[in-house]
Steps between C-alpha positions, in 0.01 A plus 500: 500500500825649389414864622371366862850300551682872383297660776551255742867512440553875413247637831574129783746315373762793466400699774509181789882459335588876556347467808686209626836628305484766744392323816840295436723753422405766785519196784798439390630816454402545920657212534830593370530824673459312795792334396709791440419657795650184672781485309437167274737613222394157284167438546386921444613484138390196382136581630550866362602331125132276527317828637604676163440263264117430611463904516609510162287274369224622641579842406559404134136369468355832636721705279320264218161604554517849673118539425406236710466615846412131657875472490511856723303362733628150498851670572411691743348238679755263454730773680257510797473134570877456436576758772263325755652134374850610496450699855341092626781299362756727679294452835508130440910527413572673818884530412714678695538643853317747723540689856261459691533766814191445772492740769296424808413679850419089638858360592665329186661200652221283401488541149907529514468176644284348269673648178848325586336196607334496094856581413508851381775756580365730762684852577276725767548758739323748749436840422277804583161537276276815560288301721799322711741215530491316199651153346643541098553110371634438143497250294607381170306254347438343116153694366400138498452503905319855497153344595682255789657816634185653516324223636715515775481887591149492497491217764770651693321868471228604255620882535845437420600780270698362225670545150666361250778574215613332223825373528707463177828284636523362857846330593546260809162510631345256762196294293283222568693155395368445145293198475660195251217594226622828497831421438476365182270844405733734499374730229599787416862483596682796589874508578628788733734762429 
């Protein structure tokens, strides 16, 4: 009985915990170069102190028992899924800012229209594409309100040509009034410079 509870725990029990170890600590190490990359001086470090500290452990138990290549594989894999995890919780975050520029041949004063009267900043103007007269709209909106935006070009013109870039700081924008609930969630918090 005693050797089938040493296997279970040296070749399952072990691995799942390496496995999981590293799940944690690579989600949140996406998560906290998300953070830096937006400038959340607080937050990065603290998450970057918890990332270490599960690595190490799991790394000390592999350095244990370097013969036993469950814990390779449990690693590994517990890298893999952490990516994909880390890469979902990010999504579901959506901090930050993007530029959204949509270009479209169809006159723009439609979807300009319907942008301010949502609340968002609009900037646009004509220009000359290699196919003609064209209208260039930005906007700046939370990564929150990406699939609204969308929503929105589609209806207005399904072969819009648009893009978007990540926006690290935006200062005295025009946004959507924020509802009361969302008042009171105002994490992370980042102070301008």
């Amino acid at each position: 009985m005693l050797a089938a509870d040493s296997f279970l725990f040296t070749y399952v029990a072990i691995p799942a915990l390496i496995f999981l170890a590293r799940v944690a600590d690579v989600s949140i190490g996406t998560i906290r170069i998300v953070f830096v990359s937006k400038g959340l001086k607080i937050l990065a470090p603290m998450l970057g102190f918890f990332e270490i500290l599960i690595w190490l452990m799991a790394m000390s138990k592999i350095f244990e028992n370097l013969d036993n290549w469950f814990y390779f594989i449990a690693y590994a894999g517990g890298f893999a899924t952490g990516n994909y995890i880390g890469l979902k919780i990010e999504e579901r975050l959506a901090l930050g800012y993007v530029n959204i520029r949509i270009i479209t041949q169809k006159s723009g004063a439609d979807l300009i229209a319907k942008l301010a009267e949502k609340g968002y900043g609009v900037t646009y103007m004509n220009a000359h594409g290699s196919k003609g007269q064209v209208n260039v709209i930005y906007c700046v909106l939370k990564r929150k309100n990406i699939d609204d935006i969308t929503a929105m070009i589609k209806e207005f013109n399904p072969k819009a040509f648009y893009t978007m870039e990540d926006i690290r700081f935006a200062n005295s924008g025009v946004f959507p009034a924020r509802s009361m609930a969302q008042n009171y969630s105002s994490f992370p918090v980042r102070k301008g410079k």
